[in-house]
Coordinates of C-alpha atoms and ligand atoms in Angstrom, one line a residue:
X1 CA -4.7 -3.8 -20.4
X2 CA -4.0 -7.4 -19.4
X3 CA -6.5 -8.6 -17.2
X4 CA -7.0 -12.0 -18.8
X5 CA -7.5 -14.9 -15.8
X6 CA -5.7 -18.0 -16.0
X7 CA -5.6 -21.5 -14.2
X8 CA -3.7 -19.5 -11.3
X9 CA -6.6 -17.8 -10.3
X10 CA -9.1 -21.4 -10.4
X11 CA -11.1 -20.5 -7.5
X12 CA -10.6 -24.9 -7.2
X13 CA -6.9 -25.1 -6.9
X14 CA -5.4 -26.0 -3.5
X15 CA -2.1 -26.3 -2.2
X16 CA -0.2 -29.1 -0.4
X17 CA 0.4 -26.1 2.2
X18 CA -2.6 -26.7 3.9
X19 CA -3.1 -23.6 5.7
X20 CA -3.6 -22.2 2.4
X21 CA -6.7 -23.5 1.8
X22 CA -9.2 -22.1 4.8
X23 CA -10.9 -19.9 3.1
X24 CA -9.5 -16.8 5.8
X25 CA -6.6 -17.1 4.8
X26 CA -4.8 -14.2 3.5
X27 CA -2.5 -16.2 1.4
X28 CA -4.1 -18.6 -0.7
X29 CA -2.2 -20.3 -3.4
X30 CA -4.7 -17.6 -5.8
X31 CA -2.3 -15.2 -4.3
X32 CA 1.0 -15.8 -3.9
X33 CA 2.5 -12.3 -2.5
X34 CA 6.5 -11.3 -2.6
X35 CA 8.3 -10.6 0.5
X36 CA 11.8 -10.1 1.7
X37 CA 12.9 -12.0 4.4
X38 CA 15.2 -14.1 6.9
X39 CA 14.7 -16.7 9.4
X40 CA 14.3 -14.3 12.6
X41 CA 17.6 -13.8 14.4
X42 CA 20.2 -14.7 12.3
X43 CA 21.4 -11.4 10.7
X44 CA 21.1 -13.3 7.7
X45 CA 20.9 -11.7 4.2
X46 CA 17.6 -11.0 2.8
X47 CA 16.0 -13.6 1.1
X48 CA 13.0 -13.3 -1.7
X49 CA 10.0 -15.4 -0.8
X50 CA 6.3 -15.8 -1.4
X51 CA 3.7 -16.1 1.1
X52 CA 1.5 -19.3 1.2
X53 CA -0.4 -19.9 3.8
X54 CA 0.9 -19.5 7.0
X55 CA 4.2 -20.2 5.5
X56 CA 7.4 -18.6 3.0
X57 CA 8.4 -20.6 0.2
X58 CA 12.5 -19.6 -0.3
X59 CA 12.0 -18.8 -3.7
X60 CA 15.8 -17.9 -4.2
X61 CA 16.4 -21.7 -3.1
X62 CA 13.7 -22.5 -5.0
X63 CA 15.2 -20.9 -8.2
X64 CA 18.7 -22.4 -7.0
X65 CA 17.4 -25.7 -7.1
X66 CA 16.0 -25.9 -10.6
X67 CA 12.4 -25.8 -9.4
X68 CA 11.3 -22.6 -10.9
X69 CA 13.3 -23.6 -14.5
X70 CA 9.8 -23.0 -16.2
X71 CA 10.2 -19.1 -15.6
X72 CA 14.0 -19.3 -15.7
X73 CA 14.9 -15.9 -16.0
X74 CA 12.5 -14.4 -13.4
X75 CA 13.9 -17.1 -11.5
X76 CA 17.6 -15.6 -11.2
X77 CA 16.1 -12.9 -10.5
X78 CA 14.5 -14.1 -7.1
X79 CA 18.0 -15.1 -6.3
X80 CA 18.7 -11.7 -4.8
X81 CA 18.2 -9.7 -1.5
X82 CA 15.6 -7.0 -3.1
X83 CA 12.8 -7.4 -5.6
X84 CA 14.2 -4.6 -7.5
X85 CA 15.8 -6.8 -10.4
X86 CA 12.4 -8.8 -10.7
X87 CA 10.2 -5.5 -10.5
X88 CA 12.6 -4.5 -13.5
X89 CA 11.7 -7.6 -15.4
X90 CA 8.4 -6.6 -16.8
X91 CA 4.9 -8.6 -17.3
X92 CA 5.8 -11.4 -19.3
X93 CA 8.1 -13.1 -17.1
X94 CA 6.4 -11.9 -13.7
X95 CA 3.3 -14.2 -15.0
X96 CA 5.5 -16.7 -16.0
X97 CA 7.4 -16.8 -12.4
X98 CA 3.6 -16.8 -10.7
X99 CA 2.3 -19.9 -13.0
X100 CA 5.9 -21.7 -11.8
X101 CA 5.1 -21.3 -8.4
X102 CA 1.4 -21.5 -8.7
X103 CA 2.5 -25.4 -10.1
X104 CA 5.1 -26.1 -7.7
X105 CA 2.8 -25.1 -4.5
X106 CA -0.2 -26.8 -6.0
X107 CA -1.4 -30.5 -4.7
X108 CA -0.9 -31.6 -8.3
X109 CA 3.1 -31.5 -8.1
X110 CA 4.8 -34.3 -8.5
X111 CA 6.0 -35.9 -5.0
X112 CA 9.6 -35.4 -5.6
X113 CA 9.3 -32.0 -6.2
X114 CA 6.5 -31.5 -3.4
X115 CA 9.4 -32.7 -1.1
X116 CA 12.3 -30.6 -2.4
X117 CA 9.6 -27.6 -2.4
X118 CA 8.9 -28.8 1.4
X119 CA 12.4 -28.3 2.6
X120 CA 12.0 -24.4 1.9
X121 CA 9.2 -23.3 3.6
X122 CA 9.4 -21.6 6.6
X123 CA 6.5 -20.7 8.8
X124 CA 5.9 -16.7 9.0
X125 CA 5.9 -17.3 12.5
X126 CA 9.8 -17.9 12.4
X127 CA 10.2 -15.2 10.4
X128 CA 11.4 -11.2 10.0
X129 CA 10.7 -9.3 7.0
X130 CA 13.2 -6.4 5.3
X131 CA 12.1 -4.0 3.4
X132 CA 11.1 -5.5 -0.4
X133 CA 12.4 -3.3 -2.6
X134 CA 15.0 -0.8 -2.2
X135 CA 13.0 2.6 -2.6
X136 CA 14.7 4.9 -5.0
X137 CA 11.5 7.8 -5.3
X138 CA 8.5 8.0 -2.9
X139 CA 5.6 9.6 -4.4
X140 CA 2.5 10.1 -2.4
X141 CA -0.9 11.2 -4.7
X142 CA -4.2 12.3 -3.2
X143 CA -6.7 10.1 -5.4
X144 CA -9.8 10.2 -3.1
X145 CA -11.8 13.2 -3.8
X146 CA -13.6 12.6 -0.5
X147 CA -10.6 12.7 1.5
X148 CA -9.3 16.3 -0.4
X149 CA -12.8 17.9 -0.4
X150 CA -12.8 16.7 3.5
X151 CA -9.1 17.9 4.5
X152 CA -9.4 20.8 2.2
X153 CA -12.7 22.2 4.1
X154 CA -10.8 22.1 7.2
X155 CA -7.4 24.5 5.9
X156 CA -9.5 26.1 3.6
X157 CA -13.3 26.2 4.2
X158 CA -13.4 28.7 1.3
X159 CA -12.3 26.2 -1.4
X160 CA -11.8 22.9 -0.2
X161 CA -11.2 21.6 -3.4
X162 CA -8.7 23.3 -5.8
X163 CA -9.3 23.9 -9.0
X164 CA -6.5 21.8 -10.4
X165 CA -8.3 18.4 -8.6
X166 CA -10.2 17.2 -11.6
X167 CA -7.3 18.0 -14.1
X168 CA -4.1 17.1 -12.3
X169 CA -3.8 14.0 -10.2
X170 CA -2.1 15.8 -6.8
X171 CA 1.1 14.7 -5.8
X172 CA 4.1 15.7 -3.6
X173 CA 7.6 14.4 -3.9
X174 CA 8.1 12.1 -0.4
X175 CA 11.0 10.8 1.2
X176 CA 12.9 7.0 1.0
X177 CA 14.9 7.0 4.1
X178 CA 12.4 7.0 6.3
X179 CA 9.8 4.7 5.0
X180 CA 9.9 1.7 7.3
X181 CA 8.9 -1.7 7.6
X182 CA 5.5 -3.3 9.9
X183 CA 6.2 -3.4 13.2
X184 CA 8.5 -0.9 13.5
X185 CA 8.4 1.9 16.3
X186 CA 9.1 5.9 16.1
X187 CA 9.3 8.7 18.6
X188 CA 6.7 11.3 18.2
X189 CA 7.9 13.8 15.9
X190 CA 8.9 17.8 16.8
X191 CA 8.8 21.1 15.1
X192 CA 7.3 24.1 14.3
X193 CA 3.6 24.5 15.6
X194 CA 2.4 28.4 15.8
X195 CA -1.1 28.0 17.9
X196 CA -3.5 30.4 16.3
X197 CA -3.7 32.5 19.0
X198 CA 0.3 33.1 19.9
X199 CA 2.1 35.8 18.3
X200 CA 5.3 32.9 17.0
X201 CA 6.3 29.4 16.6
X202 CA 7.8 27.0 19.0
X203 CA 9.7 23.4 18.8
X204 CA 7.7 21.3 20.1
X205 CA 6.2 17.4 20.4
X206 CA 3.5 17.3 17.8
X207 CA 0.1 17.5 19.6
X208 CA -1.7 16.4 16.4
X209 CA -0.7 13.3 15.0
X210 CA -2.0 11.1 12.6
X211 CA -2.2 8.4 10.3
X212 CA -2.9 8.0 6.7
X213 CA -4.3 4.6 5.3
X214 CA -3.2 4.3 1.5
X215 CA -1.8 1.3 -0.7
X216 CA 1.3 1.6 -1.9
X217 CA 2.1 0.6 -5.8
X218 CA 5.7 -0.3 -7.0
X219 CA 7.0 0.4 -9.8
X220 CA 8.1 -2.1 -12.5
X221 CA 10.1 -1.6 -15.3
X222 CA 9.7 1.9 -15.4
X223 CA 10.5 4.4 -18.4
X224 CA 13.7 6.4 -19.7
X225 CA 14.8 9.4 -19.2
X226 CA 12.5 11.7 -21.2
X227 CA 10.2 9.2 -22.4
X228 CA 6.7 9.8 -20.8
X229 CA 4.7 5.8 -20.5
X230 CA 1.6 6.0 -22.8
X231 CA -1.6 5.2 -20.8
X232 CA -2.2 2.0 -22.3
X233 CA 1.0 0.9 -21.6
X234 CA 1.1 1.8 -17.9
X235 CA 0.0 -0.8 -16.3
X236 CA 2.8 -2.5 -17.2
X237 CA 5.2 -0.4 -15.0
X238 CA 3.2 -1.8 -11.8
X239 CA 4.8 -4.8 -10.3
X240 CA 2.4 -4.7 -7.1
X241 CA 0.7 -3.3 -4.0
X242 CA 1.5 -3.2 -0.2
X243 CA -0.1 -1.4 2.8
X244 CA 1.2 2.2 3.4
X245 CA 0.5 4.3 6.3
X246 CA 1.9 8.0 5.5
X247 CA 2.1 9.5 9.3
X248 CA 1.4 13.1 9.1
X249 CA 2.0 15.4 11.8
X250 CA -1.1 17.9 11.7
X251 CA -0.3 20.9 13.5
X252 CA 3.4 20.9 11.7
X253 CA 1.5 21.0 8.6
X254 CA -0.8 24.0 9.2
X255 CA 2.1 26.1 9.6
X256 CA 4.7 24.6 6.7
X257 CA 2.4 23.6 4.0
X258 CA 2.2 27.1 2.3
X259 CA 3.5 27.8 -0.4
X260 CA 5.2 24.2 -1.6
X261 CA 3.5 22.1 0.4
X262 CA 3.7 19.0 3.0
X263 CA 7.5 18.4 4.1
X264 CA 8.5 17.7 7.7
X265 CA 4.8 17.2 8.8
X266 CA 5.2 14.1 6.5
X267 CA 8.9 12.8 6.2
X268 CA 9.4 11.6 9.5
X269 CA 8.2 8.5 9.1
X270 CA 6.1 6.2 6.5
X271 CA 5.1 2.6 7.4
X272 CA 4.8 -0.2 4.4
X273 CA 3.7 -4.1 5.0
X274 CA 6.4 -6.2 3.7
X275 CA 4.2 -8.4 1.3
X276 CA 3.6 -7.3 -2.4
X277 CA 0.5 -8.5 -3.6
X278 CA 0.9 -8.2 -8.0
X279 CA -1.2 -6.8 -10.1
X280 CA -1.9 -10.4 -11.3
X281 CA -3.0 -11.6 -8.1
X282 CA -5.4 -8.9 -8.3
X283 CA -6.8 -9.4 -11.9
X284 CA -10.0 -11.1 -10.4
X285 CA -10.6 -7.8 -8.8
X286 CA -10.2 -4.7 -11.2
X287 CA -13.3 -2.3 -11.8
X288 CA -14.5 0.0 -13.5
X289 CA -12.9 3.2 -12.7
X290 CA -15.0 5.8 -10.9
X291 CA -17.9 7.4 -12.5
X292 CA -17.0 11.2 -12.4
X293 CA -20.5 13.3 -12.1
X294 CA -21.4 14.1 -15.8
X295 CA -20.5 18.1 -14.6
X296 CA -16.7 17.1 -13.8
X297 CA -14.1 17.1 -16.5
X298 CA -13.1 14.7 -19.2
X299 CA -9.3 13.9 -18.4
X300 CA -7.3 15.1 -21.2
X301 CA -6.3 12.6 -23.6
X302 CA -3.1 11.4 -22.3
X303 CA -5.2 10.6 -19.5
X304 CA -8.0 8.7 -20.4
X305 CA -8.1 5.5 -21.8
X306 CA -11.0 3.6 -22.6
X307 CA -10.4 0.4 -21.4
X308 CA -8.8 2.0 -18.0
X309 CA -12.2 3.5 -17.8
X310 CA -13.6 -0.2 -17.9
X311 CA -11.2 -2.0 -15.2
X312 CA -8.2 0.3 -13.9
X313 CA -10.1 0.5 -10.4
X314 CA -9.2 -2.0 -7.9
X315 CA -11.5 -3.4 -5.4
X316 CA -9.6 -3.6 -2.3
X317 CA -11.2 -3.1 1.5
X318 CA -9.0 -1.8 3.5
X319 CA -9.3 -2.2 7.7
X320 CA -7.9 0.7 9.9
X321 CA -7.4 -0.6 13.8
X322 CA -6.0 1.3 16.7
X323 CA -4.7 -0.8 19.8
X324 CA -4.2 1.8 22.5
X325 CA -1.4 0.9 25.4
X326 CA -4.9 0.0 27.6
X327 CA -5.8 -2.5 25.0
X328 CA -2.7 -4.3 24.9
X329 CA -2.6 -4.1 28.9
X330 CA -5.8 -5.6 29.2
X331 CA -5.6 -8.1 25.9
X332 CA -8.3 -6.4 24.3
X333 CA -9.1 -6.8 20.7
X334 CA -7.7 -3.7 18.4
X335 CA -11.2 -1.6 17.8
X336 CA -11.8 -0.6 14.5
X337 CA -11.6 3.0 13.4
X338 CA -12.9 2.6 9.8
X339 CA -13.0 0.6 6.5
X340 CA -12.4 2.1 3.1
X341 CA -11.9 1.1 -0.1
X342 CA -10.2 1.7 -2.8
X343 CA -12.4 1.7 -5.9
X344 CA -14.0 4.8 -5.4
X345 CA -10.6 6.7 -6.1
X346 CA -11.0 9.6 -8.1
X347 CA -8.0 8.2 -10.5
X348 CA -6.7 5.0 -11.5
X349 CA -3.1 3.1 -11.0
X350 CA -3.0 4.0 -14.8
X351 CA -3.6 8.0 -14.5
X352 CA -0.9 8.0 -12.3
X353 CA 2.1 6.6 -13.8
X354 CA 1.2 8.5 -17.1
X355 CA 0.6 11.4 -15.3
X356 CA 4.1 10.8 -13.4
X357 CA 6.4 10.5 -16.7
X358 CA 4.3 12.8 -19.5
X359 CA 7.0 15.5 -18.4
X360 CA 9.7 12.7 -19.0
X361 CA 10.4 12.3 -15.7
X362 CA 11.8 8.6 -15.4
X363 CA 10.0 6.4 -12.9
X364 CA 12.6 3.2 -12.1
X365 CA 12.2 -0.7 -10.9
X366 CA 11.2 -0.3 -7.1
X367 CA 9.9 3.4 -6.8
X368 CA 6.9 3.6 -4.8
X369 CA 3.8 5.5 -5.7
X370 CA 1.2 6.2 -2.5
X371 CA -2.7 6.2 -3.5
X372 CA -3.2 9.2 -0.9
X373 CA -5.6 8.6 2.2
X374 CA -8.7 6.6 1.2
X375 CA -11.9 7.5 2.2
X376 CA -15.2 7.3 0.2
X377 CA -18.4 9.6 0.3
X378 CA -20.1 8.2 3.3
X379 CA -19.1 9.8 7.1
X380 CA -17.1 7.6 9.0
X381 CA -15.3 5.7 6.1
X382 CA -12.2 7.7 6.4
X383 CA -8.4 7.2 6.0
X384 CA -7.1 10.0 9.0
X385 CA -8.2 10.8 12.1
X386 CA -8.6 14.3 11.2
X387 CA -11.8 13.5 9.0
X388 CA -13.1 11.2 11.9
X389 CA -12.8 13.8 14.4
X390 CA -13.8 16.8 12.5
X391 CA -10.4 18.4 12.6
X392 CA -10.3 16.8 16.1
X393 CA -13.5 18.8 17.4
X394 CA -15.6 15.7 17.8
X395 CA -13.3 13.4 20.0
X396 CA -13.8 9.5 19.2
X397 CA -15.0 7.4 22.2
X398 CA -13.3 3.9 22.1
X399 CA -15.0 0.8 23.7
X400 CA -13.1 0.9 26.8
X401 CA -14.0 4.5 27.5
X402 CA -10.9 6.2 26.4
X403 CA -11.0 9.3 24.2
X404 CA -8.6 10.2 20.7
X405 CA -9.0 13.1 18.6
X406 CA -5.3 12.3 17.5
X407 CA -3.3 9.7 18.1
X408 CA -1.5 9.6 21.8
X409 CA 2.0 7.8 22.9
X410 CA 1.6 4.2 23.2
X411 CA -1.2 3.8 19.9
X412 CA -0.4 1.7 17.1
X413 CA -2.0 1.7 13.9
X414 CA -2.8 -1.6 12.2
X415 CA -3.7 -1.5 8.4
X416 CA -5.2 -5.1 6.8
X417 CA -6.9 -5.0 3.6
X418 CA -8.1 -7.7 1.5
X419 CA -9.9 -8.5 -1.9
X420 CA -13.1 -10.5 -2.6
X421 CA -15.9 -11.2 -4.7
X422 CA -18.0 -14.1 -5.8
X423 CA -16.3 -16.6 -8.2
X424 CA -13.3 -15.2 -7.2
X425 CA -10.6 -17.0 -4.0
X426 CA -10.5 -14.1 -1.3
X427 CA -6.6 -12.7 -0.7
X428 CA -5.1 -10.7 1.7
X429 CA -2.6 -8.2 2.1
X430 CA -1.0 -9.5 5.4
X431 CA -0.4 -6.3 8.3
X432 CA 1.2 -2.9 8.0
X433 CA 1.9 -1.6 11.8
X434 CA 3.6 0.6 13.6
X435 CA 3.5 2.0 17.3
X436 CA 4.2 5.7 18.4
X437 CA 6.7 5.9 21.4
X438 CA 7.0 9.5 23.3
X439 CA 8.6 12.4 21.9
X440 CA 12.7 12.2 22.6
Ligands
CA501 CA1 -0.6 10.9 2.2

């Protein structure tokens, strides 16, 4: 594990991009977060920049300019319209790229390279983001225990947790095509819903829908063909994290998940921010994983690793918001549904990608891996609406008055999450939203 700080984390350093340097800021020069973008409007190509401040550093004209020659070959790489050939790179040269930009963006530059620097930032503002990486495989785990002992009680009050849980980190195979990009909008979904009390199914607008607050991890290098990735070595094969919301249409799951589990109650639409925070931005904040009960199971050896044990977990808060159509009428704050977070999940980053290739199957540069909804022991700190709501039997009353079990035409979801802790620069994760129109 390679968790070692350096001078790019210096809770002291400051950039000449001032708006980096308020202490809310999500993007501090600590953080420096990947993005794909263009100036809004243009059609251009996508570009490869960092976030700092309230601003984009053009990292591909950056690298094109000789500014980034300290990390040369990450460099090239940033001179592209995905992150894919940089997630490919691998450790060494991602923390070289980040201490090249950490210099340039610092307020100790030199003033001729301060004002070529100058010349590429654009504020966010002006921007629109494409989607970071192009997304070969989408694989969505289920790493809070909370959130499976609290969704399994409600399909199977029996055995809410399977017996498989504490072995197996849960998984299903997702879909790429429809993951989008914050802000985007999507019709309510359709299909199959058999009420419990009519004899068949019908087609119809999904009457339970819902949201899933998760982070989403890309994946770096990745491995070959038929080579599993050692536990020790998997952190390596995580370029970074973004905000993922995996909308899941409830009452289209009841009726499809059995025998193979969730399909069109899930593919119909997932929602990712467009910044990547790295794994070396969030150095400052690993954990210790989470402490199974001494009654739980060991992991078997391929997945447990001692030092995982000691920092794989990541402390990250993340902020769940829902701005009804009222709200927005009346420019009322979103209201807050719930914060989780992260380090309470029942495996690490780690398990994951060793549990993902020890049949050989080959992860590769850009493949995204969901945490599964996050919610943690205590009621109310949940990741769905169908934990909030008790299976949507206790309706949630909202500040204005109005009512959700599930989510209605008109809501949008907001994800935010950030990192913190003392002796450490606070960062952010920027927004992941999207906004449910009627069913077509
Ligand atoms: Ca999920």
């Amino acid at each position: 594990l390679t968790v070692e700080l350096d001078e790019t984390h210096d809770p002291r350093l400051l950039s000449w991009v001032e708006t980096a340097n308020d202490g809310a800021c999500d993007f501090p020069i600590q953080n420096l977060p990947f993005c794909v973008f263009r100036r809004a409007g243009t059609g251009d190509t996508g570009r490869i920049g960092v976030g700092i401040g309230n601003c984009i550093l053009d990292l591909s004209r950056a690298a094109a300019d000789g500014l980034l020659a300290d990390a040369n070959e990450a460099a090239e790489r940033c001179r592209s319209s995905t992150l894919n050939a940089l997630m490919e790179l691998g450790p060494v040269g991602w923390r070289r790229l980040r201490g090249a930009i950490s210099a340039l963006l610092s307020v100790n530059v030199v003033a001729d390279r301060r004002r070529r620097a100058e010349s590429m930032i654009l504020p966010i503002a002006d921007a629109e983001f494409l989607l970071p990486a192009n997304i070969g495989d989408f694989t969505d785990f289920f790493t809070s225990i909370f959130h499976a002992t609290n969704v399994g009680t409600l399909f199977r009050p029996e055995t809410p947790l399977l017996p498989n849980y504490k072995w197996v980190p849960v998984a299903y195979h997702g879909r790429t095509s429809s993951i989008c990009l914050s802000g985007h909008r999507f019709a309510r979904p359709k299909g199959q819903i058999k009420l419990p009390d009519a004899p068949a199914p019908a087609y119809a607008p999904c009457r339970r829908l819902d949201f899933e607050a998760e982070l989403g991890f890309f994946v770096g290098p990745g491995n070959r063909f038929g080579d599993p990735i050692a536990i020790q070595q998997s952190d390596q094969h995580v370029f970074g994290v973004c905000l993922l919301n995996d909308w899941s249409a409830r009452d289209i799951q009841t009726w499809e998940n059995q025998p193979l589990g969730p399909f069109l109650a899930k593919n119909f639409a997932s929602t990712i921010s467009p910044w990547v925070v790295t794994l070396d931005a969030l150095a400052p904040f690993r954990t210790a994983a989470y402490l199974r009960p001494p009654q739980d199971p060991r992991p078997l050896p391929h997945l447990f690793d001692a030092a995982d044990q000691a920092s794989g977990a990541f402390d990250i808060k993340v902020g769940i918001y829902l701005e009804t159509e009222a709200m927005r009428r009346l420019g009322s704050s979103p209201h807050v549904l719930a914060n989780v977070r992260f380090k309470d999940s029942y495996w690490t980053v780690a398990q994951l990608i060793a549990h993902h290739t020890s049949n050989g199957c080959n992860l590769r540069p850009g493949d995204l891996l969901g945490s599964g909804t996050i919610s943690n022991a205590e009621r109310g700190d949940n990741g769905s609406m169908i934990e909030l709501t008790d299976g949507g039997k206790n309706p949630l009353i909202l500040p204005d008055g109005e009512k959700r079990t599930f989510l209605e035409d008109g809501d949008c979801i907001i994800l935010r999450a950030t990192a913190e802790r003392p002796e450490a620069t606070r960062i952010g994760f920027g927004e992941c939203r999207a906004r449910i129109l009627s069913a077509q």
